[in-house]
CSV table of N, CA and C in Angstrom, one decimal:
chain,number,residue,atom,x,y,z
A,1,UNK,N,94.0,-15.0,-13.3
A,1,UNK,CA,93.9,-13.8,-12.7
A,1,UNK,C,94.9,-13.7,-11.5
A,2,UNK,N,95.9,-12.8,-11.6
A,2,UNK,CA,96.9,-12.7,-10.6
A,2,UNK,C,96.4,-12.5,-9.2
A,3,UNK,N,95.3,-11.8,-9.0
A,3,UNK,CA,94.8,-11.5,-7.7
A,3,UNK,C,94.5,-12.7,-6.8
A,4,UNK,N,93.9,-13.7,-7.4
A,4,UNK,CA,93.6,-15.0,-6.7
A,4,UNK,C,94.9,-15.7,-6.3
A,5,UNK,N,95.9,-15.8,-7.2
A,5,UNK,CA,97.1,-16.5,-6.9
A,5,UNK,C,97.9,-15.7,-5.8
A,6,UNK,N,97.8,-14.4,-5.8
A,6,UNK,CA,98.5,-13.7,-4.7
A,6,UNK,C,97.8,-13.8,-3.4
A,7,UNK,N,96.6,-14.3,-3.3
A,7,UNK,CA,95.9,-14.5,-2.1
A,7,UNK,C,96.1,-15.9,-1.5
A,8,UNK,N,96.8,-16.8,-2.3
A,8,UNK,CA,97.1,-18.1,-1.8
A,8,UNK,C,98.5,-18.3,-1.4
A,9,UNK,N,98.7,-18.7,-0.1
A,9,UNK,CA,100.0,-19.0,0.4
A,9,UNK,C,100.3,-20.5,0.4
A,10,UNK,N,101.5,-20.8,0.3
A,10,UNK,CA,101.9,-22.2,0.4
A,10,UNK,C,101.8,-23.0,-0.8
A,11,UNK,N,101.8,-22.3,-2.0
A,11,UNK,CA,101.7,-23.1,-3.3
A,11,UNK,C,102.9,-23.9,-3.4
A,12,UNK,N,102.7,-25.2,-3.7
A,12,UNK,CA,103.8,-26.2,-3.8
A,12,UNK,C,104.6,-26.0,-5.1
A,13,UNK,N,103.9,-25.8,-6.3
A,13,UNK,CA,104.6,-25.6,-7.5
A,13,UNK,C,103.8,-24.7,-8.4
A,14,UNK,N,104.1,-23.4,-8.4
A,14,UNK,CA,103.3,-22.4,-9.1
A,14,UNK,C,103.1,-22.7,-10.5
A,15,UNK,N,104.1,-23.1,-11.3
A,15,UNK,CA,103.9,-23.4,-12.7
A,15,UNK,C,102.8,-24.4,-13.0
A,16,UNK,N,102.7,-25.4,-12.1
A,16,UNK,CA,101.7,-26.4,-12.3
A,16,UNK,C,100.3,-26.0,-11.8
A,17,UNK,N,100.3,-25.3,-10.7
A,17,UNK,CA,99.1,-25.1,-9.9
A,17,UNK,C,98.3,-23.8,-10.4
A,18,UNK,N,99.0,-22.8,-10.9
A,18,UNK,CA,98.3,-21.5,-11.2
A,18,UNK,C,98.0,-21.4,-12.7
A,19,UNK,N,96.8,-21.1,-13.0
A,19,UNK,CA,96.4,-20.7,-14.4
A,19,UNK,C,95.4,-19.6,-14.3
A,20,UNK,N,95.0,-19.1,-15.5
A,20,UNK,CA,94.1,-18.0,-15.6
A,20,UNK,C,92.8,-18.2,-14.7
A,21,UNK,N,92.7,-17.3,-13.6
A,21,UNK,CA,91.6,-17.3,-12.8
A,21,UNK,C,91.4,-18.5,-11.9
A,22,UNK,N,92.4,-19.4,-11.8
A,22,UNK,CA,92.3,-20.6,-10.9
A,22,UNK,C,93.6,-21.0,-10.3
A,23,UNK,N,93.5,-21.6,-9.2
A,23,UNK,CA,94.7,-22.2,-8.5
A,23,UNK,C,94.3,-23.6,-8.0
A,24,UNK,N,95.1,-24.6,-8.4
A,24,UNK,CA,94.8,-26.0,-7.9
A,24,UNK,C,95.4,-26.1,-6.5
A,25,UNK,N,94.7,-26.8,-5.7
A,25,UNK,CA,95.1,-26.9,-4.3
A,25,UNK,C,95.6,-28.4,-4.1
A,26,UNK,N,96.6,-28.5,-3.2
A,26,UNK,CA,97.2,-29.9,-3.0
A,26,UNK,C,96.9,-30.4,-1.6
A,27,UNK,N,96.9,-31.7,-1.5
A,27,UNK,CA,96.6,-32.4,-0.2
A,27,UNK,C,97.9,-32.4,0.6
A,28,UNK,N,97.7,-32.0,1.9
A,28,UNK,CA,98.8,-32.0,2.9
A,28,UNK,C,98.6,-33.2,3.8
A,29,UNK,N,97.3,-33.5,4.2
A,29,UNK,CA,97.0,-34.5,5.1
A,29,UNK,C,95.6,-35.0,4.9
A,30,UNK,N,95.4,-36.3,5.2
A,30,UNK,CA,94.1,-36.9,5.2
A,30,UNK,C,93.8,-37.4,6.6
A,31,UNK,N,92.7,-37.0,7.2
A,31,UNK,CA,92.3,-37.5,8.6
A,31,UNK,C,91.1,-38.4,8.5
A,32,UNK,N,91.1,-39.3,9.5
A,32,UNK,CA,90.0,-40.2,9.8
A,32,UNK,C,89.3,-39.6,11.0
A,33,UNK,N,88.0,-39.6,11.0
A,33,UNK,CA,87.2,-39.1,12.2
A,33,UNK,C,87.0,-40.4,13.1
A,34,UNK,N,87.6,-40.3,14.3
A,34,UNK,CA,87.5,-41.4,15.2
A,34,UNK,C,86.5,-41.2,16.3
A,35,UNK,N,86.1,-40.0,16.6
A,35,UNK,CA,85.1,-39.7,17.6
A,35,UNK,C,84.3,-38.5,17.2
A,36,UNK,N,83.0,-38.4,17.7
A,36,UNK,CA,82.1,-37.4,17.2
A,36,UNK,C,82.5,-36.0,17.8
A,37,UNK,N,82.2,-35.0,17.0
A,37,UNK,CA,82.3,-33.6,17.5
A,37,UNK,C,80.8,-33.2,18.0
A,38,UNK,N,80.7,-32.0,18.4
A,38,UNK,CA,79.3,-31.6,18.8
A,38,UNK,C,79.1,-30.2,18.2
A,39,UNK,N,77.8,-30.0,17.8
A,39,UNK,CA,77.3,-28.7,17.3
A,39,UNK,C,76.0,-28.4,18.0
A,40,UNK,N,75.9,-27.3,18.6
A,40,UNK,CA,74.7,-26.9,19.3
A,40,UNK,C,74.2,-25.6,18.7
A,41,UNK,N,73.1,-25.1,19.2
A,41,UNK,CA,72.5,-23.9,18.7
A,41,UNK,C,73.3,-22.6,18.9
A,42,UNK,N,73.8,-22.4,20.2
A,42,UNK,CA,74.4,-21.2,20.5
A,42,UNK,C,76.0,-21.2,20.4
A,43,UNK,N,76.6,-22.4,20.3
A,43,UNK,CA,78.0,-22.5,20.2
A,43,UNK,C,78.7,-22.7,21.5
A,44,UNK,N,78.0,-22.7,22.6
A,44,UNK,CA,78.6,-22.9,23.9
A,44,UNK,C,79.1,-24.4,24.1
A,45,UNK,N,78.5,-25.3,23.4
A,45,UNK,CA,78.9,-26.7,23.5
A,45,UNK,C,79.5,-27.3,22.3
A,46,UNK,N,80.0,-26.4,21.4
A,46,UNK,CA,80.7,-26.8,20.2
A,46,UNK,C,82.0,-27.4,20.5
A,47,UNK,N,82.3,-28.6,20.0
A,47,UNK,CA,83.5,-29.3,20.3
A,47,UNK,C,84.0,-30.0,19.0
A,48,UNK,N,85.3,-30.1,18.8
A,48,UNK,CA,85.9,-30.7,17.7
A,48,UNK,C,85.7,-32.2,17.7
A,49,UNK,N,85.7,-32.8,16.5
A,49,UNK,CA,85.7,-34.2,16.4
A,49,UNK,C,87.1,-34.7,16.7
A,50,UNK,N,87.2,-36.0,17.1
A,50,UNK,CA,88.4,-36.6,17.4
A,50,UNK,C,88.9,-37.1,16.0
A,51,UNK,N,90.0,-36.6,15.5
A,51,UNK,CA,90.6,-37.0,14.2
A,51,UNK,C,92.0,-37.5,14.4
A,52,UNK,N,92.3,-38.5,13.5
A,52,UNK,CA,93.6,-39.1,13.5
A,52,UNK,C,94.2,-39.1,12.0
A,53,UNK,N,95.4,-38.7,11.8
A,53,UNK,CA,96.0,-38.8,10.4
A,53,UNK,C,95.9,-40.2,9.9
A,54,UNK,N,95.4,-40.3,8.7
A,54,UNK,CA,95.4,-41.6,8.0
A,54,UNK,C,96.8,-42.0,7.6
A,55,UNK,N,97.1,-43.3,7.7
A,55,UNK,CA,98.4,-43.8,7.4
A,55,UNK,C,98.8,-43.7,5.9
A,56,UNK,N,100.1,-43.6,5.7
A,56,UNK,CA,100.6,-43.5,4.3
A,56,UNK,C,101.5,-44.6,4.0
A,57,UNK,N,101.7,-45.0,2.8
A,57,UNK,CA,102.6,-46.0,2.4
A,57,UNK,C,103.5,-45.6,1.2
A,58,UNK,N,104.6,-46.3,1.1
A,58,UNK,CA,105.5,-46.0,0.0
A,58,UNK,C,105.0,-46.9,-1.2
A,59,UNK,N,104.9,-46.4,-2.4
A,59,UNK,CA,104.5,-47.2,-3.5
A,59,UNK,C,105.7,-47.9,-4.1
A,60,UNK,N,106.9,-47.2,-4.2
A,60,UNK,CA,108.1,-47.7,-4.7
A,60,UNK,C,109.2,-47.2,-3.8
A,61,UNK,N,110.3,-48.0,-3.6
A,61,UNK,CA,111.4,-47.7,-2.8
A,61,UNK,C,112.0,-46.3,-3.1
A,62,UNK,N,112.1,-45.9,-4.3
A,62,UNK,CA,112.8,-44.7,-4.7
A,62,UNK,C,111.9,-43.5,-4.7
A,63,UNK,N,110.6,-43.6,-4.3
A,63,UNK,CA,109.7,-42.5,-4.3
A,63,UNK,C,110.1,-41.5,-3.2
A,64,UNK,N,109.8,-40.2,-3.6
A,64,UNK,CA,110.1,-39.1,-2.6
A,64,UNK,C,108.8,-38.9,-1.7
A,65,UNK,N,107.7,-39.2,-2.2
A,65,UNK,CA,106.4,-39.0,-1.5
A,65,UNK,C,105.7,-40.3,-1.3
A,66,UNK,N,104.9,-40.3,-0.2
A,66,UNK,CA,104.1,-41.5,0.1
A,66,UNK,C,102.6,-41.3,-0.4
A,67,UNK,N,101.9,-42.4,-0.3
A,67,UNK,CA,100.5,-42.5,-0.8
A,67,UNK,C,99.5,-42.8,0.3
A,68,UNK,N,98.3,-42.2,0.3
A,68,UNK,CA,97.2,-42.6,1.1
A,68,UNK,C,96.4,-43.6,0.3
A,69,UNK,N,96.1,-44.8,0.9
A,69,UNK,CA,95.2,-45.8,0.4
A,69,UNK,C,93.9,-45.6,1.1
A,70,UNK,N,92.9,-45.0,0.4
A,70,UNK,CA,91.6,-44.7,1.1
A,70,UNK,C,90.6,-45.6,0.6
A,71,UNK,N,89.9,-46.3,1.5
A,71,UNK,CA,88.8,-47.2,1.2
A,71,UNK,C,87.6,-46.3,1.2
A,72,UNK,N,86.4,-46.9,0.7
A,72,UNK,CA,85.2,-46.1,0.7
A,72,UNK,C,84.9,-45.6,2.1
A,73,UNK,N,84.4,-44.3,2.1
A,73,UNK,CA,84.1,-43.7,3.4
A,73,UNK,C,84.3,-42.2,3.2
A,74,UNK,N,84.2,-41.5,4.4
A,74,UNK,CA,84.4,-40.1,4.4
A,74,UNK,C,85.6,-39.7,5.3
A,75,UNK,N,86.4,-38.8,4.8
A,75,UNK,CA,87.6,-38.4,5.5
A,75,UNK,C,87.6,-36.9,5.6
A,76,UNK,N,88.6,-36.3,6.3
A,76,UNK,CA,88.8,-34.9,6.3
A,76,UNK,C,90.1,-34.6,5.5
A,77,UNK,N,90.0,-33.6,4.6
A,77,UNK,CA,91.1,-33.3,3.7
A,77,UNK,C,91.7,-31.9,4.2
A,78,UNK,N,93.0,-31.9,4.3
A,78,UNK,CA,93.7,-30.6,4.7
A,78,UNK,C,94.7,-30.3,3.6
A,79,UNK,N,94.7,-29.0,3.2
A,79,UNK,CA,95.5,-28.5,2.1
A,79,UNK,C,96.9,-28.0,2.6
A,80,UNK,N,97.8,-28.0,1.7
A,80,UNK,CA,99.1,-27.4,1.9
A,80,UNK,C,98.9,-25.9,1.8
A,81,UNK,N,98.0,-25.4,1.0
A,81,UNK,CA,97.8,-24.0,0.8
A,81,UNK,C,96.9,-23.4,1.8
A,82,UNK,N,97.0,-22.0,2.0
A,82,UNK,CA,96.0,-21.3,2.8
A,82,UNK,C,95.7,-20.0,2.1
A,83,UNK,N,94.7,-19.3,2.6
A,83,UNK,CA,94.3,-18.1,2.0
A,83,UNK,C,94.6,-16.9,2.9
A,84,UNK,N,95.2,-15.9,2.4
A,84,UNK,CA,95.5,-14.7,3.1
A,84,UNK,C,94.3,-13.8,2.9
A,85,UNK,N,93.3,-13.9,3.8
A,85,UNK,CA,92.0,-13.3,3.7
A,85,UNK,C,92.0,-11.8,3.3
A,86,UNK,N,93.0,-11.1,3.8
A,86,UNK,CA,93.0,-9.7,3.4
A,86,UNK,C,93.4,-9.4,2.0
A,87,UNK,N,94.1,-10.4,1.4
A,87,UNK,CA,94.5,-10.3,0.0
A,87,UNK,C,93.4,-10.7,-1.0
A,88,UNK,N,92.4,-11.4,-0.5
A,88,UNK,CA,91.3,-11.8,-1.3
A,88,UNK,C,90.2,-10.8,-1.3
A,89,UNK,N,89.8,-10.2,-2.4
A,89,UNK,CA,88.8,-9.2,-2.4
A,89,UNK,C,87.4,-9.7,-2.2
A,90,UNK,N,87.2,-11.0,-2.4
A,90,UNK,CA,85.8,-11.6,-2.2
A,90,UNK,C,86.0,-13.1,-2.0
A,91,UNK,N,85.0,-13.8,-1.7
A,91,UNK,CA,85.0,-15.2,-1.6
A,91,UNK,C,85.4,-15.9,-2.9
A,92,UNK,N,86.1,-17.0,-2.8
A,92,UNK,CA,86.4,-17.8,-4.0
A,92,UNK,C,85.6,-19.1,-4.0
A,93,UNK,N,85.5,-19.7,-5.1
A,93,UNK,CA,84.8,-20.9,-5.3
A,93,UNK,C,85.8,-22.1,-5.2
A,94,UNK,N,85.5,-23.0,-4.3
A,94,UNK,CA,86.4,-24.2,-4.1
A,94,UNK,C,85.6,-25.4,-4.7
A,95,UNK,N,86.2,-26.1,-5.6
A,95,UNK,CA,85.5,-27.3,-6.2
A,95,UNK,C,86.5,-28.4,-6.4
A,96,UNK,N,86.0,-29.7,-6.4
A,96,UNK,CA,86.9,-30.8,-6.7
A,96,UNK,C,87.4,-30.8,-8.1
A,97,UNK,N,88.6,-31.3,-8.3
A,97,UNK,CA,89.1,-31.4,-9.7
A,97,UNK,C,88.5,-32.6,-10.3
A,98,UNK,N,88.4,-32.5,-11.6
A,98,UNK,CA,87.8,-33.6,-12.4
A,98,UNK,C,88.6,-34.9,-12.2
A,99,UNK,N,89.9,-34.8,-12.0
A,99,UNK,CA,90.7,-36.0,-11.8
A,99,UNK,C,90.2,-36.9,-10.6
A,100,UNK,N,89.8,-36.2,-9.5
A,100,UNK,CA,89.3,-37.1,-8.4
A,100,UNK,C,87.8,-37.5,-8.6
A,101,UNK,N,87.0,-36.6,-9.3
A,101,UNK,CA,85.6,-37.0,-9.5
A,101,UNK,C,85.6,-38.3,-10.4
A,102,UNK,N,86.4,-38.3,-11.4
A,102,UNK,CA,86.4,-39.5,-12.3
A,102,UNK,C,87.0,-40.7,-11.7
A,103,UNK,N,87.5,-40.6,-10.5
A,103,UNK,CA,88.1,-41.8,-9.8
A,103,UNK,C,87.2,-42.1,-8.6
A,104,UNK,N,86.0,-41.6,-8.5
A,104,UNK,CA,85.1,-42.0,-7.5
A,104,UNK,C,85.2,-41.3,-6.2
A,105,UNK,N,85.9,-40.1,-6.1
A,105,UNK,CA,86.0,-39.3,-4.9
A,105,UNK,C,85.4,-37.9,-5.2
A,106,UNK,N,85.0,-37.2,-4.1
A,106,UNK,CA,84.5,-35.9,-4.3
A,106,UNK,C,84.5,-35.1,-2.9
A,107,UNK,N,84.4,-33.9,-3.0
A,107,UNK,CA,84.2,-33.0,-1.9
A,107,UNK,C,83.2,-31.9,-2.3
A,108,UNK,N,82.5,-31.3,-1.3
A,108,UNK,CA,81.5,-30.3,-1.7
A,108,UNK,C,82.2,-29.1,-2.4
A,109,UNK,N,81.4,-28.4,-3.2
A,109,UNK,CA,81.8,-27.1,-3.8
A,109,UNK,C,81.4,-26.1,-2.8
A,110,UNK,N,82.3,-25.2,-2.5
A,110,UNK,CA,82.0,-24.2,-1.4
A,110,UNK,C,82.5,-22.8,-1.8
A,111,UNK,N,81.8,-21.8,-1.4
A,111,UNK,CA,82.4,-20.4,-1.4
A,111,UNK,C,83.2,-20.2,-0.1
A,112,UNK,N,84.5,-19.9,-0.3
A,112,UNK,CA,85.4,-19.8,0.9
A,112,UNK,C,86.2,-18.5,0.9
A,113,UNK,N,86.5,-18.1,2.1
A,113,UNK,CA,87.5,-17.0,2.3
A,113,UNK,C,88.6,-17.5,3.2
A,114,UNK,N,88.5,-18.8,3.7
A,114,UNK,CA,89.6,-19.5,4.4
A,114,UNK,C,89.6,-21.0,3.8
A,115,UNK,N,90.7,-21.6,4.0
A,115,UNK,CA,90.8,-23.0,3.6
A,115,UNK,C,90.9,-23.9,4.8
A,116,UNK,N,89.7,-24.3,5.3
A,116,UNK,CA,89.7,-25.2,6.5
A,116,UNK,C,89.7,-26.7,5.9
A,117,UNK,N,89.8,-27.6,6.9
A,117,UNK,CA,89.6,-29.0,6.5
A,117,UNK,C,88.2,-29.2,5.9
A,118,UNK,N,88.1,-30.0,4.9
A,118,UNK,CA,86.8,-30.3,4.3
A,118,UNK,C,86.6,-31.8,4.1
A,119,UNK,N,85.3,-32.3,4.1
A,119,UNK,CA,85.1,-33.7,4.0
A,119,UNK,C,85.4,-34.2,2.5
A,120,UNK,N,86.1,-35.3,2.5
A,120,UNK,CA,86.4,-35.9,1.2
A,120,UNK,C,85.6,-37.3,1.3
A,121,UNK,N,84.7,-37.5,0.3
A,121,UNK,CA,84.0,-38.7,0.2
A,121,UNK,C,84.6,-39.6,-0.8
A,122,UNK,N,84.8,-40.8,-0.5
A,122,UNK,CA,85.4,-41.8,-1.4
A,122,UNK,C,84.4,-43.0,-1.5
A,123,UNK,N,84.1,-43.3,-2.8
A,123,UNK,CA,83.1,-44.3,-3.0
A,123,UNK,C,83.8,-45.6,-3.6
A,124,UNK,N,82.9,-46.6,-3.8
A,124,UNK,CA,83.3,-47.8,-4.5
A,124,UNK,C,84.5,-48.5,-4.0
A,125,UNK,N,85.5,-48.6,-4.9
A,125,UNK,CA,86.7,-49.4,-4.6
A,125,UNK,C,87.8,-48.6,-3.9
A,126,UNK,N,87.5,-47.3,-3.6
A,126,UNK,CA,88.5,-46.5,-2.9
A,126,UNK,C,89.3,-45.7,-3.9
A,127,UNK,N,90.3,-45.0,-3.4
A,127,UNK,CA,91.2,-44.2,-4.2
A,127,UNK,C,92.6,-44.1,-3.6
A,128,UNK,N,93.6,-43.9,-4.4
A,128,UNK,CA,95.0,-43.8,-3.9
A,128,UNK,C,95.3,-42.3,-4.2
A,129,UNK,N,95.8,-41.6,-3.2
A,129,UNK,CA,96.2,-40.2,-3.3
A,129,UNK,C,97.7,-40.1,-2.9
A,130,UNK,N,98.5,-39.5,-3.7
A,130,UNK,CA,99.9,-39.2,-3.4
A,130,UNK,C,100.0,-37.9,-2.7
A,131,UNK,N,100.9,-37.8,-1.7
A,131,UNK,CA,101.2,-36.6,-1.0
A,131,UNK,C,101.3,-35.4,-2.1
A,132,UNK,N,100.8,-34.3,-1.8
A,132,UNK,CA,100.8,-33.1,-2.7
A,132,UNK,C,100.0,-33.3,-4.0
A,133,UNK,N,99.1,-34.3,-4.1
A,133,UNK,CA,98.3,-34.4,-5.3
A,133,UNK,C,97.4,-33.2,-5.4
A,134,UNK,N,97.1,-32.7,-6.6
A,134,UNK,CA,96.2,-31.7,-6.8
A,134,UNK,C,94.8,-32.2,-6.8
A,135,UNK,N,94.0,-31.9,-5.8
A,135,UNK,CA,92.7,-32.5,-5.6
A,135,UNK,C,91.5,-31.5,-5.8
A,136,UNK,N,91.8,-30.2,-5.6
A,136,UNK,CA,90.8,-29.2,-5.7
A,136,UNK,C,91.2,-28.0,-6.5
A,137,UNK,N,90.3,-27.2,-7.0
A,137,UNK,CA,90.5,-26.0,-7.7
A,137,UNK,C,89.8,-24.9,-7.0
A,138,UNK,N,90.5,-23.8,-6.9
A,138,UNK,CA,90.0,-22.5,-6.3
A,138,UNK,C,89.8,-21.6,-7.5
A,139,UNK,N,88.6,-21.0,-7.6
A,139,UNK,CA,88.3,-20.1,-8.7
A,139,UNK,C,87.9,-18.8,-8.2
A,140,UNK,N,88.3,-17.7,-8.8
A,140,UNK,CA,87.8,-16.4,-8.4
A,140,UNK,C,86.4,-16.3,-8.7
A,141,UNK,N,85.7,-15.5,-7.9
A,141,UNK,CA,84.2,-15.4,-8.1
A,141,UNK,C,83.8,-14.7,-9.3
């Protein structure tokens, strides 16, 4: 569905990421939560958590992109892409790709009209993610 793809800015490689009614989203940054945030009833005491970008490593000397080596735990995932809210006629469904689910990682499925950082949970032996890896799919409602 062209409407959804037109609402997504920052697509890394359109031929790979866009298909009928769906757009794959790519990882721009992975953060570790180092200090607690605060959430209260009225929002007057709402504060951000203290987050730090997770380190990356080169897999091979000739690689163009680096890898995140994530151990079991919860991280924050930030996308390369963003949503142009006025271009999106309704909320879209964000879900993890099968490729990360089958490797022991996941994030919540959400109805979204913006692409904020979301929690990425990694289980067991961990996971290796390459910069710009396709980790989520955005589907039109």
